[in-house]
Amino acid sequence: MPQNMLVFAGSSHPALAQKICSQLGLELGRSTIHRFTNQNIKVKLEENVRGADTFVVQTACPPLSDGIIELLILIDALRHASAGRVTAVLPYYPYVRSDKKDEPRISITARLMADLLETAGADRVLTMDLHSPQIHGFFRIPVDHLTATGVLCAHFLERGVSDWVLVAPDAGEVKDAGRYAKRLDIPLAVIDKRRYGDDEQARAIHIIGEVAGKHALVVDDEVATAGTLCETVRILLGHGASTVTAGVVHAVLSGQAPERVRTSPLAELVVTDTVPIPPERSCDKIRVLSVAHLFAQAIERIHDGRSVSALF
Amino acid sequence: MPQNMLVFAGSSHPALAQKICSQLGLELGRSTIHRFTNQNIKVKLEENVRGADTFVVQTACPPLSDGIIELLILIDALRHASAGRVTAVLPYYPYVRSDKKDEPRISITARLMADLLETAGADRVLTMDLHSPQIHGFFRIPVDHLTATGVLCAHFLERGVSDWVLVAPDAGEVKDAGRYAKRLDIPLAVIDKRRYGDDEQARAIHIIGEVAGKHALVVDDEVATAGTLCETVRILLGHGASTVTAGVVHAVLSGQAPERVRTSPLAELVVTDTVPIPPERSCDKIRVLSVAHLFAQAIERIHDGRSVSALF
Amino acid sequence: MPQNMLVFAGSSHPALAQKICSQLGLELGRSTIHRFTNQNIKVKLEENVRGADTFVVQTACPPLSDGIIELLILIDALRHASAGRVTAVLPYYPYVRSDKKDEPRISITARLMADLLETAGADRVLTMDLHSPQIHGFFRIPVDHLTATGVLCAHFLERGVSDWVLVAPDAGEVKDAGRYAKRLDIPLAVIDKRRYGDDEQARAIHIIGEVAGKHALVVDDEVATAGTLCETVRILLGHGASTVTAGVVHAVLSGQAPERVRTSPLAELVVTDTVPIPPERSCDKIRVLSVAHLFAQAIERIHDGRSVSALF
Amino acid sequence: MPQNMLVFAGSSHPALAQKICSQLGLELGRSTIHRFTNQNIKVKLEENVRGADTFVVQTACPPLSDGIIELLILIDALRHASAGRVTAVLPYYPYVRSDKKDEPRISITARLMADLLETAGADRVLTMDLHSPQIHGFFRIPVDHLTATGVLCAHFLERGVSDWVLVAPDAGEVKDAGRYAKRLDIPLAVIDKRRYGDDEQARAIHIIGEVAGKHALVVDDEVATAGTLCETVRILLGHGASTVTAGVVHAVLSGQAPERVRTSPLAELVVTDTVPIPPERSCDKIRVLSVAHLFAQAIERIHDGRSVSALF
Amino acid sequence: MPQNMLVFAGSSHPALAQKICSQLGLELGRSTIHRFTNQNIKVKLEENVRGADTFVVQTACPPLSDGIIELLILIDALRHASAGRVTAVLPYYPYVRSDKKDEPRISITARLMADLLETAGADRVLTMDLHSPQIHGFFRIPVDHLTATGVLCAHFLERGVSDWVLVAPDAGEVKDAGRYAKRLDIPLAVIDKRRYGDDEQARAIHIIGEVAGKHALVVDDEVATAGTLCETVRILLGHGASTVTAGVVHAVLSGQAPERVRTSPLAELVVTDTVPIPPERSCDKIRVLSVAHLFAQAIERIHDGRSVSALF
Amino acid sequence: MPQNMLVFAGSSHPALAQKICSQLGLELGRSTIHRFTNQNIKVKLEENVRGADTFVVQTACPPLSDGIIELLILIDALRHASAGRVTAVLPYYPYVRSDKKDEPRISITARLMADLLETAGADRVLTMDLHSPQIHGFFRIPVDHLTATGVLCAHFLERGVSDWVLVAPDAGEVKDAGRYAKRLDIPLAVIDKRRYGDDEQARAIHIIGEVAGKHALVVDDEVATAGTLCETVRILLGHGASTVTAGVVHAVLSGQAPERVRTSPLAELVVTDTVPIPPERSCDKIRVLSVAHLFAQAIERIHDGRSVSALF
């Protein structure tokens, strides 16, 4: 086991990296990351890492490609600087939804990311709420896979969930919805949406289960443009739900998401801090729960050789 | 592109291999597979394979471990005999359900199988209805992933599905169920089962959606012990379904499955021939649809360098 | 060097694994190995192995393929559970006699086994009396190769070998026979058998050297069906040997071996416990010497970083 | 040799890709590259590539990281779509100047790029004027390395170079300068600049060789911010050069380069089209020579298995 | 299959390479191999090899290390020059006797050689009479393994072998001796030599079998210093053999071998031309049989994709 | 970090290895290297290396190929003997000038050497003054790259450099010359040599900068045949330089170098001891500065996990 622990951070989410280090009682590892006018990124580690147990915190957020390249360069620099072990800490894993070949001649990019990380020199990965648990199998190096389910459920249970119903916005989402419904001990309903042919409008919507007069909760691993989420809110209110609340791990909130969330009749959007939300893209409806303590505990356990599964 | 095509078969499912070859208008590649009294397996290719485009058909069925080892030895023999290309044809992929780490300190064995196949020397894989589409990403070699959905749906559509409902036996199965429901254009219902604590009996069952008075159809990628299937039948009939039919791709039918199917009030179990069913484990209720033509067409297209996705 | 030592066992030979652990003063590492009705094997490590120096004991014996797959899954589970080092302890190496390509288009399966072990994640191998010492070179990972020669010779020397002759049953076996003959300081003789054409019967047998009136000793690395052994006994007695004793490391004893040994005029068959002999396949003539202490000492030395060659 | 040739292009430099295809008499391979609001890039190949000899044209230019990720995804998609061979065509190689470890604990990112390309699935690389010829050795796959020296020299020779002098702006650049001076058959001079301590201003400048009254030519493999170039112009004019012209292969022209070039007394900046120059960053002084024909010829020769070195 | 065949040769054995090419009706591939005064070797291929089916002939003989390095450089040059396939043709494989770890802490150098060849870029190997057939398993690339047994036996049978006996000079050599004895249909005898302790002189020698009055034939895969061979001759003549002839594949004849052979009462030493014998190290007693036709036929068959085993 | 440090040496430069060990206060690791009459090299490690932090000192010098093979065998033996870490210490890196493909169809042999070292089992490399810093990027394992610049400059500064000029003998050498000139704070001059066509004699020589009446210093990373060096001396004296001194890191001194140096009007040749100079090839003009202390300090720092860059 390497002896001293060093946590470095890419430039994607300094607040989270800082929070993790504070919980660990560590200073962030010293490094400088420079971006030249030709957009080349230069990473320099400013302290000796030989034999050290190093962790690199980088989450997937804009500018996304820069973040990935920066991460790979950081890992490469650590390996060639003789780090004893390099753990890539990826609170929100890049390209996590590109995990299957649902059309011919596309890339399973989540798998490509795994390959690139191994090539650059990562010895292990620590991440959270992968879109599908099978992504774990894309790696030949050990992966510790945290979940924010506990943090989100604790939040909802604390405020009380009587008269709530968990609604899966699509047949494809029922599995995760079911997991939350069981943990919160509330009923489950499903929105069954079908398209006919190529006509975007020719669509039938059925609600399977009861939502009328209930507080609907929608959960997901990520919210990107919030288009589906806001449409779900409309459907549920249209079918008599009294309110709609959403619980999501990764607050991607890209494109029109901020405006959509602001103007939607959605009651509240509860998210975690795996992805930074710039103040101008946030609003009062968005509530952020921190998962920094989970990452700090996992890093400590990885370093000490203790089981991480106890955190799940 | 290698020029001559040769299809070899392991000893798992000679009938399917033969059927595929017949459709291709080919003789099976000559090989002898011998099992010594010490259980060592010896494979000898009985014809020259140098530069040939070779395919090895082996499905996952009892004796399972022998079939896997036999497959790996066959591939190794082909590679060292200078085959131009080796495609592992795996109608039912081994350990397909071991695709995630849902408990600590277990193996994602579907991924291990992918690694073993690559190590032995497979250049590509042709398989059908993987339990999750992400398994595709376990491979660094190209994979062609067929589906029997079309064959099964065509069968049900032919007999007529008015007044039918597609029932997902569990929240975790709704995704696939939804896919079939859309294709058959019938409604969807979900059985929401929950356990409380460790008590196997303390369980609540809700039906989300309408099943009373309808013909219920249950679909799945595989049926193993048929325990869940037969319980689903009981629940559905108990909630007023008029009949229950099942459509399943891989007819594993292990353990008590034959007896359970025979004695269950299940109307019919429609399966494919990706897994052989010994006559003594079959019964009148089981109807087998062949997918040999899909494999034959895919092999032909792979050999010719034409797109396989046209078959989906 | 990893700090704590953990010895896990596959289900092939629990008695030997237990004996090794007793000698080491250790409890066996806790794991559960479950075999489903569909013959899938599931391994779960029941204790934390992060950073540990782990050893997996599995010998090649029926059900052979299950044992190999189980071993690969165990190693895979250890690697992904972040074991510090994984040593495969293989008292009898699988497919050890498939070590060359003596016919075209076959697999050198002993080499394939080495590749599979490395792919699954083995960092090193500890084994005993490989059929040929060159198999060592099949591995890119370090191998410690023990021998039971000392244990067997000590046994024969203790009972006295005056008037004994070491007989090689075939020209191909003289090398090993010579090694034993020198160690026991007894003369050597060779049975020179030749076949003519394909006629199994048209065979000439010559004894090169003196056997008449002597106690003949036949040695080998393994005894499988005992067919050759029992024929050798008949030939030697027919040429005037007073008795025939056999010394063999790996007691495979497959097929008709138990009956053959029982009914043969062979005086005694001395073997080791690298392979378990079910009571119903054993008999009074078979004497088992334990090599558990050699494995225990080797494991201890590997763990401590001391030389293992001192045990040879 | 794969039979049909397909040239795909990333979104970095469509004009060059189009020009190359025109010269080859080919349509660009059909693909769609979509960038989601969450900045994920999705590549879909819109035609069958099985067994094809594919080329992917992508140059290093802003947005740089997006271009690299897009390239890796394109290559990954080609490999998994069973392309027969994938050649990465990189007119300007990314991170080409990050080719050594001139400070401790940095990444040799040009080498990392080579590793990432191989991991994604590139079978070979075609590129132009690498900053140092040793970068060739960063690859385990074959590389064809073109040069624009001939195109640039032909241009200068055509307009006449009597009374010209080739000036190396720094000791580190004399090697390449010498190569051009010999080819143009003009004298060589060197600017010897030295810094003292950390003081940016405390600097001594010597001109080694004759420049007064001559037309000075400055050459380089790339021009980025043009800071050094414009300073060189000032020094040379200050030492009596009558005019200063620059010849550069890769027109990166980042940061303040456009303004600097416009306002500098530089007579002309001759570049190639390996990097696109947006109209708003160009000016009358910049003259662009095309190297598309070199890439087209090289692609044709690679496809046909003819020597590419004939193009140098 | 690559289309055009090119045979290159290292500088170890030009006569054999030339002979092989003559039989193939080919000119040797043009290359220049230069050795600088600093002993660096430079290889330049003087013709285009893109996509070609290339063969490199190099045998193990003095200067041995130079020959190995030259071979690796040749293969590397071929790979980076885009050869379609590279087959290393090694008539006498380097370090062939270093095939096991018979002492602790030594290298299995025959295995290391296999790894180096694969690393340099060899796609396959063609060789002859490896010291042990297990060496085949050291390779992950296909190997064709020729034997000169047929050529040697044909020679002896032609001159007549009545009243001959095949003598194995050591227990360790009986296996191969037996193979020749059967093929020639002559009796077998064994020299059983034993050392006691470290005293080189304290040795007992027994002849097992009959040699008196017979023509003794001794065979081996290689003759190096000829020390053992000449001692065997003395022992056999001392035990009454009328003459002693030797048949050996690889005529290494190193150190004092030439003098020993000249002065020994050995009747004849029949060898092949896998290793060149400089005229000054040869003598009248040495008879060389060519195996060039076997290599030529094998190369042709490999190129055409026909089975090579037919040559055994 | 492995605990005990062991330094082994190949047979290339025992004096340097001994000096390094003396500085470290260590005995050389015990090993025997034997060369058989067939030129096979056998390495045996004579002490236990399990888990140890091992270093192998081998420099590139005649017999060069033997030295390389010996090094690879040593590393292979260490790896298979379970060394904890193997660092190849290469004071003068083999084939260091073969670092680019400046002609078609040659090998970048410096890169091949890197691959061979990794294949044999080296975990890291320690070397000095690579011909180009890009060679660092040929390795996927960490490299520590020392320089003798400080040792050479300290020597020249100590004797005084007023009235000296640093002369680059060729445009291609100005970069390194400039580095030394800056460090010594002396002016720079360049010899601009040009050939016309293939005529070796048709050559023009210009001196760019001032040399008349000055003490000229010529530096280089290596001196091989000394042909260029001695010609440079003649040119400089011919252009009025008062004396010429040379400073070179690696004293290869091959071929006619000793005689050339002796008979040249060169004042002094200052070199280091990275390459051994046999007494008969040395002379009074050659002054050797030791760099053993740099290697000793680097080895100590690598072992302790401290930064090596502090030594630059």
Coordinates of C-alpha atoms in Angstrom, one line a residue, chain B residues 35-49 61-70 72-74 76-77 79-81 92 94-98 101-109 111-113 115-116 119-120 222 224-225 252 254-256, chain C residues 35-49 61-70 72-74 76-77 79-81 92 94-98 101-109 111-113 115-116 119-120 222 224-225 252 254-256:
Chain B
R35 CA -13.3 -36.2 -23.7
F36 CA -10.8 -38.4 -21.8
T37 CA -11.7 -40.3 -18.7
N38 CA -9.8 -37.6 -16.7
Q39 CA -12.3 -35.1 -18.2
N40 CA -9.7 -33.4 -20.3
I41 CA -11.1 -32.2 -23.6
K42 CA -9.2 -32.6 -26.8
V43 CA -10.1 -30.8 -29.9
K44 CA -8.7 -31.6 -33.3
L45 CA -9.5 -29.7 -36.4
E46 CA -9.7 -32.2 -39.2
E47 CA -9.3 -29.8 -42.1
N48 CA -7.0 -27.0 -43.1
V49 CA -8.2 -23.6 -41.8
C61 CA -26.2 -25.0 -21.8
P62 CA -25.4 -28.0 -19.5
P63 CA -22.7 -29.2 -19.1
L64 CA -22.0 -25.4 -19.0
S65 CA -18.4 -25.3 -17.8
D66 CA -17.4 -28.1 -20.2
G67 CA -19.0 -26.1 -23.0
I68 CA -17.1 -23.0 -22.2
I69 CA -13.7 -24.8 -21.9
E70 CA -14.4 -26.6 -25.1
L72 CA -12.0 -21.7 -25.6
I73 CA -9.9 -24.7 -26.8
L74 CA -11.6 -24.7 -30.2
D76 CA -7.2 -21.5 -29.5
A77 CA -6.8 -24.4 -31.9
R79 CA -5.9 -19.4 -34.0
H80 CA -2.8 -21.5 -33.7
A81 CA -3.8 -23.3 -36.9
Y92 CA -27.1 -17.9 -25.7
P94 CA -22.7 -17.7 -21.0
Y95 CA -23.1 -16.0 -17.6
V96 CA -25.2 -13.3 -19.3
R97 CA -26.9 -12.3 -16.1
S98 CA -23.7 -11.9 -14.2
K101 CA -21.5 -6.0 -9.2
D102 CA -24.7 -5.9 -7.2
E103 CA -22.9 -7.2 -4.2
P104 CA -19.4 -6.4 -3.0
R105 CA -16.6 -8.8 -3.9
I106 CA -18.2 -10.8 -6.6
S107 CA -17.1 -11.3 -10.2
I108 CA -18.8 -9.7 -13.2
T109 CA -18.5 -13.0 -14.9
R111 CA -17.2 -9.6 -18.5
L112 CA -14.7 -12.3 -17.5
M113 CA -16.2 -14.5 -20.3
D115 CA -11.9 -11.4 -21.6
L116 CA -11.4 -15.2 -21.9
T119 CA -7.5 -14.3 -24.8
A120 CA -8.3 -17.6 -26.5
E222 CA -34.6 -16.1 -20.4
A224 CA -34.4 -20.6 -15.9
T225 CA -36.1 -22.3 -13.0
V252 CA -32.8 -22.5 -20.0
S254 CA -33.1 -25.6 -15.4
G255 CA -33.9 -27.4 -12.1
Q256 CA -37.6 -27.9 -11.5
Chain C
R35 CA -23.9 -23.4 -8.2
F36 CA -27.2 -22.4 -9.7
T37 CA -29.6 -24.9 -11.3
N38 CA -28.5 -23.4 -14.7
Q39 CA -25.0 -24.5 -13.7
N40 CA -23.7 -20.9 -13.4
I41 CA -21.2 -20.6 -10.6
K42 CA -21.3 -17.6 -8.2
V43 CA -18.4 -16.8 -6.0
K44 CA -18.6 -14.3 -3.2
L45 CA -15.7 -13.3 -1.0
E46 CA -17.0 -12.9 2.5
E47 CA -14.2 -10.8 3.9
N48 CA -12.3 -7.7 2.9
V49 CA -9.3 -8.6 0.7
C61 CA -9.9 -33.0 -10.7
P62 CA -13.5 -33.9 -11.6
P63 CA -15.6 -32.0 -12.3
L64 CA -12.6 -30.6 -14.1
S65 CA -14.2 -27.8 -16.2
D66 CA -16.2 -26.6 -13.3
G67 CA -13.1 -26.4 -11.2
I68 CA -11.3 -24.3 -13.9
I69 CA -14.1 -21.9 -14.3
E70 CA -14.6 -21.6 -10.6
L72 CA -11.0 -18.1 -12.9
I73 CA -14.0 -16.6 -11.3
L74 CA -12.4 -16.6 -7.8
D76 CA -11.4 -12.3 -11.1
A77 CA -13.4 -11.6 -7.9
R79 CA -8.7 -8.8 -8.5
H80 CA -11.7 -6.6 -8.7
A81 CA -12.0 -6.7 -4.9
Y92 CA -2.1 -30.6 -10.0
P94 CA -5.0 -28.6 -15.4
Y95 CA -4.3 -30.0 -18.9
V96 CA -0.6 -30.5 -17.9
R97 CA -0.1 -33.2 -20.5
S98 CA -1.4 -31.0 -23.3
K101 CA 1.5 -29.8 -30.7
D102 CA 2.2 -33.4 -31.5
E103 CA -0.6 -33.4 -34.1
P104 CA -1.5 -30.6 -36.5
R105 CA -4.4 -28.3 -35.6
I106 CA -4.7 -29.1 -31.9
S107 CA -4.5 -26.7 -29.0
I108 CA -1.6 -26.6 -26.5
T109 CA -4.1 -26.4 -23.8
R111 CA -0.5 -22.9 -22.5
L112 CA -4.1 -21.7 -22.9
M113 CA -4.6 -22.4 -19.2
D115 CA -3.1 -17.4 -20.6
L116 CA -6.5 -17.7 -19.0
T119 CA -6.3 -12.9 -18.0
A120 CA -8.4 -13.6 -14.9
E222 CA 0.6 -39.0 -13.0
A224 CA -4.7 -41.7 -15.2
T225 CA -6.5 -44.8 -16.4
V252 CA -5.8 -39.0 -11.3
S254 CA -9.8 -42.0 -13.8
G255 CA -12.1 -44.3 -15.8
Q256 CA -11.3 -48.0 -15.0

